[in-house]
Short mmCIF file of C-alpha atoms and ligand atoms in Angstrom, two decimals:
data_model
loop_
_atom_site.label_atom_id
_atom_site.label_comp_id
_atom_site.label_asym_id
_atom_site.label_seq_id
_atom_site.Cartn_x
_atom_site.Cartn_y
_atom_site.Cartn_z
CA UNK A 19 -16.70 -20.29 -7.81
CA UNK A 20 -14.88 -18.07 -5.32
CA UNK A 21 -11.09 -18.18 -5.79
CA UNK A 22 -10.21 -16.88 -2.35
CA UNK A 23 -10.64 -14.02 0.10
CA UNK A 24 -8.60 -10.82 0.10
CA UNK A 25 -8.51 -8.09 2.77
CA UNK A 26 -7.40 -4.80 1.22
CA UNK A 27 -6.65 -1.76 3.37
CA UNK A 28 -7.17 1.72 1.97
CA UNK A 29 -9.68 0.28 -0.49
CA UNK A 30 -11.90 3.38 -0.55
CA UNK A 31 -10.00 5.10 -3.38
CA UNK A 32 -6.85 5.25 -5.50
CA UNK A 33 -4.49 2.28 -5.65
CA UNK A 34 -6.39 0.34 -2.97
CA UNK A 35 -9.62 0.56 -4.92
CA UNK A 36 -7.80 -0.61 -8.07
CA UNK A 37 -6.35 -3.55 -6.10
CA UNK A 38 -9.80 -4.48 -4.79
CA UNK A 39 -11.21 -4.37 -8.32
CA UNK A 40 -8.35 -6.54 -9.63
CA UNK A 41 -8.94 -9.29 -7.08
CA UNK A 42 -12.71 -9.10 -7.59
CA UNK A 43 -12.25 -9.46 -11.36
CA UNK A 44 -10.57 -12.80 -10.81
CA UNK A 45 -13.20 -14.20 -8.50
CA UNK A 46 -11.93 -13.14 -5.07
CA UNK A 47 -14.24 -12.02 -2.32
CA UNK A 48 -12.79 -8.74 -1.12
CA UNK A 49 -13.01 -7.05 2.27
CA UNK A 50 -12.79 -3.31 1.58
CA UNK A 51 -11.10 -1.83 4.64
CA UNK A 52 -10.97 1.93 5.16
CA UNK A 53 -12.09 4.57 7.64
CA UNK A 54 -14.69 5.89 5.21
CA UNK A 55 -17.72 3.99 4.01
CA UNK A 56 -16.98 1.54 1.17
CA UNK A 57 -20.53 0.18 0.86
CA UNK A 58 -21.06 1.62 -2.60
CA UNK A 59 -17.95 -0.07 -3.97
CA UNK A 60 -18.90 -3.31 -2.20
CA UNK A 61 -22.33 -3.21 -3.85
CA UNK A 62 -20.71 -2.63 -7.22
CA UNK A 63 -18.23 -5.49 -6.82
CA UNK A 64 -20.86 -7.92 -5.56
CA UNK A 65 -18.88 -10.48 -3.57
CA UNK A 66 -17.35 -7.84 -1.31
CA UNK A 67 -17.66 -6.61 2.25
CA UNK A 68 -17.40 -3.01 3.43
CA UNK A 69 -15.42 -3.05 6.68
CA UNK A 70 -14.73 0.08 8.67
CA UNK A 71 -11.10 -0.02 9.73
CA UNK A 72 -8.57 2.46 11.05
CA UNK A 73 -5.24 0.68 10.65
CA UNK A 74 -3.69 2.73 13.45
CA UNK A 75 -6.20 1.35 15.96
CA UNK A 76 -5.57 -2.25 17.03
CA UNK A 77 -9.15 -2.89 18.18
CA UNK A 78 -10.46 -1.60 14.86
CA UNK A 79 -8.07 -3.84 12.88
CA UNK A 80 -8.96 -6.88 14.96
CA UNK A 81 -12.67 -6.31 14.56
CA UNK A 82 -12.37 -5.72 10.78
CA UNK A 83 -10.47 -8.96 10.32
CA UNK A 84 -12.91 -10.82 12.59
CA UNK A 85 -15.82 -9.48 10.53
CA UNK A 86 -14.12 -10.75 7.37
CA UNK A 87 -13.53 -14.19 8.87
CA UNK A 88 -17.14 -14.37 10.08
CA UNK A 89 -18.43 -13.43 6.64
CA UNK A 90 -16.15 -15.61 4.52
CA UNK A 91 -14.80 -18.26 6.88
CA UNK A 92 -11.14 -17.63 6.03
CA UNK A 93 -8.57 -15.27 4.56
CA UNK A 94 -6.01 -15.87 1.82
CA UNK A 95 -4.56 -12.47 0.98
CA UNK A 96 -3.77 -9.38 3.04
CA UNK A 97 -2.90 -6.26 1.07
CA UNK A 98 -1.42 -3.54 3.28
CA UNK A 99 -2.08 -0.58 1.04
CA UNK A 100 -3.47 2.15 3.36
CA UNK A 101 -1.02 5.00 3.67
CA UNK A 102 -0.66 8.73 4.04
CA UNK A 103 1.88 11.10 2.53
CA UNK A 104 2.67 12.78 5.84
CA UNK A 105 4.22 16.25 6.01
CA UNK A 106 6.25 17.78 3.20
CA UNK A 107 8.63 19.89 5.25
CA UNK A 108 12.29 20.05 6.23
CA UNK A 109 12.95 17.82 9.22
CA UNK A 110 13.47 20.69 11.64
CA UNK A 111 9.87 21.84 11.14
CA UNK A 112 8.22 18.41 11.32
CA UNK A 113 6.12 18.11 14.47
CA UNK A 114 6.48 14.97 16.55
CA UNK A 115 2.73 14.30 16.04
CA UNK A 116 3.15 14.43 12.25
CA UNK A 117 6.05 11.99 12.45
CA UNK A 118 4.05 9.63 14.67
CA UNK A 119 0.90 9.77 12.55
CA UNK A 120 2.88 8.86 9.43
CA UNK A 121 4.70 5.97 11.10
CA UNK A 122 1.50 4.76 12.78
CA UNK A 123 -0.42 4.66 9.51
CA UNK A 124 2.25 3.43 7.09
CA UNK A 125 4.20 1.04 9.30
CA UNK A 126 2.32 0.22 12.50
CA UNK A 127 -0.87 -0.33 10.46
CA UNK A 128 0.67 -3.14 8.35
CA UNK A 129 2.16 -4.66 11.52
CA UNK A 130 -1.27 -4.71 13.21
CA UNK A 131 -2.98 -6.15 10.13
CA UNK A 132 -0.34 -8.88 9.77
CA UNK A 133 -0.56 -9.67 13.47
CA UNK A 134 -4.32 -10.17 13.42
CA UNK A 135 -4.47 -11.88 10.02
CA UNK A 136 -1.55 -14.22 10.78
CA UNK A 137 -3.45 -17.22 12.00
CA UNK A 138 -5.97 -17.18 9.11
CA UNK A 139 -3.20 -16.68 6.52
CA UNK A 140 -1.22 -19.60 7.92
CA UNK A 141 -4.37 -21.74 7.68
CA UNK A 142 -4.87 -20.83 4.01
CA UNK A 143 -3.49 -23.15 1.31
CA UNK A 144 -2.18 -20.11 -0.59
CA UNK A 145 -1.67 -17.38 1.97
CA UNK A 146 -0.03 -14.15 0.95
CA UNK A 147 0.72 -10.64 2.14
CA UNK A 148 1.44 -7.79 -0.26
CA UNK A 149 2.62 -4.51 1.22
CA UNK A 150 2.43 -1.26 -0.71
CA UNK A 151 5.55 0.73 0.11
CA UNK A 152 7.12 3.38 -2.17
CA UNK A 153 10.30 4.17 -4.04
CA UNK A 154 10.17 7.24 -1.77
CA UNK A 155 12.09 5.15 0.76
CA UNK A 156 14.74 4.08 -1.76
CA UNK A 157 15.22 7.23 -3.80
CA UNK A 158 14.74 9.77 -1.05
CA UNK A 159 13.08 13.11 -1.73
CA UNK A 160 13.94 16.05 0.52
CA UNK A 161 11.16 17.16 2.91
CA UNK A 162 9.62 13.68 3.26
CA UNK A 163 11.52 12.20 6.22
CA UNK A 164 8.60 10.46 8.05
CA UNK A 165 7.24 9.00 4.82
CA UNK A 166 10.62 7.68 3.67
CA UNK A 167 11.31 6.15 7.08
CA UNK A 168 7.90 4.49 7.23
CA UNK A 169 8.13 3.09 3.71
CA UNK A 170 11.65 1.68 4.00
CA UNK A 171 10.63 0.27 7.39
CA UNK A 172 7.82 -1.54 5.61
CA UNK A 173 10.32 -3.23 3.30
CA UNK A 174 12.13 -4.56 6.39
CA UNK A 175 8.87 -5.67 7.99
CA UNK A 176 7.93 -7.51 4.80
CA UNK A 177 11.22 -9.40 4.60
CA UNK A 178 10.95 -10.42 8.25
CA UNK A 179 7.36 -11.60 7.90
CA UNK A 180 8.37 -13.61 4.83
CA UNK A 181 10.88 -15.47 7.00
CA UNK A 182 8.32 -15.97 9.79
CA UNK A 183 5.48 -17.18 7.54
CA UNK A 184 7.47 -19.14 4.97
CA UNK A 185 7.19 -22.49 6.74
CA UNK A 186 3.40 -22.24 6.41
CA UNK A 187 3.59 -21.47 2.70
CA UNK A 188 2.62 -17.83 3.11
CA UNK A 189 4.44 -15.46 0.75
CA UNK A 190 5.18 -11.85 1.73
CA UNK A 191 6.27 -9.26 -0.82
CA UNK A 192 6.41 -5.50 -0.95
CA UNK A 193 5.64 -3.32 -3.93
CA UNK A 194 7.44 -0.01 -4.28
CA UNK A 195 5.46 2.13 -6.69
CA UNK A 196 7.06 5.17 -8.20
CA UNK A 197 4.86 8.21 -8.79
CA UNK A 198 1.41 6.89 -9.70
CA UNK A 199 -0.83 8.92 -11.99
CA UNK A 200 -3.73 10.40 -10.01
CA UNK A 201 -4.83 13.12 -7.61
CA UNK A 202 -2.55 12.16 -4.78
CA UNK A 203 0.73 12.60 -6.66
CA UNK A 204 -0.41 16.00 -7.94
CA UNK A 205 -0.97 17.08 -4.31
CA UNK A 206 2.44 15.74 -3.30
CA UNK A 207 4.08 17.68 -6.14
CA UNK A 208 2.23 20.89 -5.19
CA UNK A 209 3.42 20.56 -1.59
CA UNK A 210 7.01 19.98 -2.75
CA UNK A 211 6.77 23.10 -4.91
CA UNK A 212 5.54 25.12 -1.90
CA UNK A 213 8.31 23.75 0.32
CA UNK A 214 10.95 24.63 -2.30
CA UNK A 215 9.53 27.94 -3.47
CA UNK A 216 9.17 26.76 -7.05
CA UNK A 217 6.37 25.71 -9.39
CA UNK A 218 4.59 22.34 -9.48
CA UNK A 219 5.50 22.05 -13.18
CA UNK A 220 9.21 22.43 -12.40
CA UNK A 221 9.11 19.85 -9.57
CA UNK A 222 7.10 17.43 -11.68
CA UNK A 223 9.49 17.61 -14.60
CA UNK A 224 12.77 17.69 -12.66
CA UNK A 225 12.10 15.11 -9.97
CA UNK A 226 9.17 12.99 -10.99
CA UNK A 227 8.77 12.63 -14.76
CA UNK A 228 12.41 13.50 -15.43
CA UNK A 229 13.60 10.52 -13.37
CA UNK A 230 11.47 7.95 -15.19
CA UNK A 231 13.14 5.92 -17.91
CA UNK A 232 9.74 5.36 -19.50
CA UNK A 233 8.81 9.04 -19.36
CA UNK A 234 5.31 8.49 -17.94
CA UNK A 235 3.91 7.53 -14.58
CA UNK A 236 2.54 4.08 -13.84
CA UNK A 237 -1.19 3.70 -13.27
CA UNK A 238 -3.04 2.39 -10.20
CA UNK A 239 -4.20 -0.55 -12.33
CA UNK A 240 -0.60 -1.58 -13.07
CA UNK A 241 0.25 -1.56 -9.37
CA UNK A 242 -2.92 -3.56 -8.72
CA UNK A 243 -1.98 -6.12 -11.34
CA UNK A 244 1.46 -6.66 -9.82
CA UNK A 245 -0.14 -7.03 -6.38
CA UNK A 246 -2.50 -9.66 -7.75
CA UNK A 247 0.24 -11.59 -9.53
CA UNK A 248 2.54 -11.57 -6.50
CA UNK A 249 -0.23 -12.78 -4.23
CA UNK A 250 -1.83 -15.35 -6.47
CA UNK A 251 0.35 -16.42 -9.38
CA UNK A 252 3.97 -16.42 -8.19
CA UNK A 253 3.92 -18.80 -5.30
CA UNK A 254 7.72 -19.07 -5.05
CA UNK A 255 8.42 -15.35 -4.97
CA UNK A 256 8.73 -14.13 -1.40
CA UNK A 257 10.69 -11.61 0.70
CA UNK A 258 11.07 -9.37 -2.36
CA UNK A 259 10.53 -5.68 -2.85
CA UNK A 260 9.37 -5.04 -6.38
CA UNK A 261 9.68 -1.59 -7.94
CA UNK A 262 6.73 -0.64 -10.13
CA UNK A 263 8.07 2.74 -11.12
CA UNK A 264 8.54 3.17 -14.88
CA UNK A 265 12.30 2.84 -14.37
CA UNK A 266 13.02 5.23 -11.52
CA UNK A 267 15.08 2.90 -9.31
CA UNK A 268 16.95 -0.36 -9.79
CA UNK A 269 17.82 -1.38 -6.24
P1 LIG B 334 -4.90 7.78 -1.52
O1 LIG B 334 -4.62 8.94 -0.63
O2 LIG B 334 -5.64 7.98 -2.79
O3 LIG B 334 -5.64 6.63 -0.69
C1 LIG B 334 -5.18 6.27 0.57
C2 LIG B 334 -6.09 5.20 1.14
O4 LIG B 334 -5.62 4.86 2.45
C3 LIG B 334 -7.53 5.65 1.27
O5 LIG B 334 -8.37 4.59 0.88
C4 LIG B 334 -7.69 5.93 2.76
O6 LIG B 334 -9.02 5.65 3.14
C5 LIG B 334 -6.72 4.91 3.35
N1 LIG B 334 -6.25 5.25 4.68
C6 LIG B 334 -5.50 6.31 5.07
N2 LIG B 334 -5.30 6.29 6.39
C7 LIG B 334 -5.95 5.17 6.85
C8 LIG B 334 -6.12 4.61 8.13
N3 LIG B 334 -5.61 5.15 9.25
N4 LIG B 334 -6.82 3.47 8.23
C9 LIG B 334 -7.38 2.89 7.13
N5 LIG B 334 -7.25 3.38 5.90
C10 LIG B 334 -6.55 4.53 5.77
O7 LIG B 334 -3.48 7.14 -1.80
P2 LIG B 334 -2.93 6.21 -3.01
O8 LIG B 334 -4.00 5.32 -3.48
O9 LIG B 334 -2.23 7.06 -3.97
O10 LIG B 334 -1.82 5.38 -2.21
C11 LIG B 334 -2.04 4.07 -1.73
C12 LIG B 334 -0.72 3.54 -1.19
O11 LIG B 334 0.28 3.62 -2.21
C13 LIG B 334 -0.18 4.35 -0.01
O12 LIG B 334 0.40 3.48 0.93
C14 LIG B 334 0.89 5.23 -0.65
O13 LIG B 334 1.89 5.62 0.26
C15 LIG B 334 1.41 4.29 -1.73
N6 LIG B 334 2.07 4.99 -2.82
C16 LIG B 334 1.37 5.91 -3.59
C17 LIG B 334 2.03 6.56 -4.62
C18 LIG B 334 1.33 7.58 -5.48
O14 LIG B 334 2.00 8.22 -6.32
N7 LIG B 334 0.02 7.76 -5.37
C19 LIG B 334 3.44 6.30 -4.92
C20 LIG B 334 4.05 5.31 -4.07
C21 LIG B 334 3.38 4.69 -3.07
P3 LIG B 334 -9.83 6.43 4.27
O15 LIG B 334 -9.41 7.86 4.23
O16 LIG B 334 -11.25 6.18 3.88
O17 LIG B 334 -9.48 5.74 5.54
#
């Protein structure tokens, strides 16, 4: 029996793919939203729908959510995971377009998805939104100003949506992963090394691994599991930002 319906943005790879797999494992139908084709993953998961979606484009978001509602007749969980790293440069060299693209993807995207999923989530018996932010907003790294602004903005958006949706029983929480093992963090570290004129190994040790109480990065599957639990199992946890970061931050 189907447990519910989840719409996951950025489901084509990385953490979003892990989140999609986690919901599918527990009997959720999953709409796999991304700009690239997610048909192969949908075929693998079975009860899943590949939906083309650019979260920065309101018409695209609306049509992806409509397609999900047409296919499944409702929506219980929205996971706002799609995000980009943005530029890794000192603020005085960041182009306005780079700033805007980062904010549009990481903050406007979740706003648009919440806006167009709102009515279906309110109608659900167990509606939930999980946003994927970053400790990068809380423990700021130099050279990442658009990213940090977008991700801390997402924490504020999440708290506000929790207050707006609470009366309809919809929970809204935000996960702040620390560095997550995988290709993306290695690219981020390489760009930081370039920006600072040092080596990736030095940046990784000093500012990423060195800051973790547990000495190793979390995995996409751990982030996915927390997303699943927040959405499905903890129905009285809302308006929270939850660090999943191997002990990097505590605020
Ligand atoms: P990846 O770069 O591996 O994946 C990003 C996903 O977002 C892709 O599926 C991509 O799909 C999608 N995406 C990007 N732009 C858009 C867009 N405009 N519309 C729709 N989908 C889009 O990143 P991760 O899996 O590592 O990161 C996922 C989230 O976790 C991000 O929000 C990131 O900021 C956050 N995070 C990651 C950390 C890490 O160490 N990896 C640490 C902390 C937070 P496509 O290109 O097909 O559209």
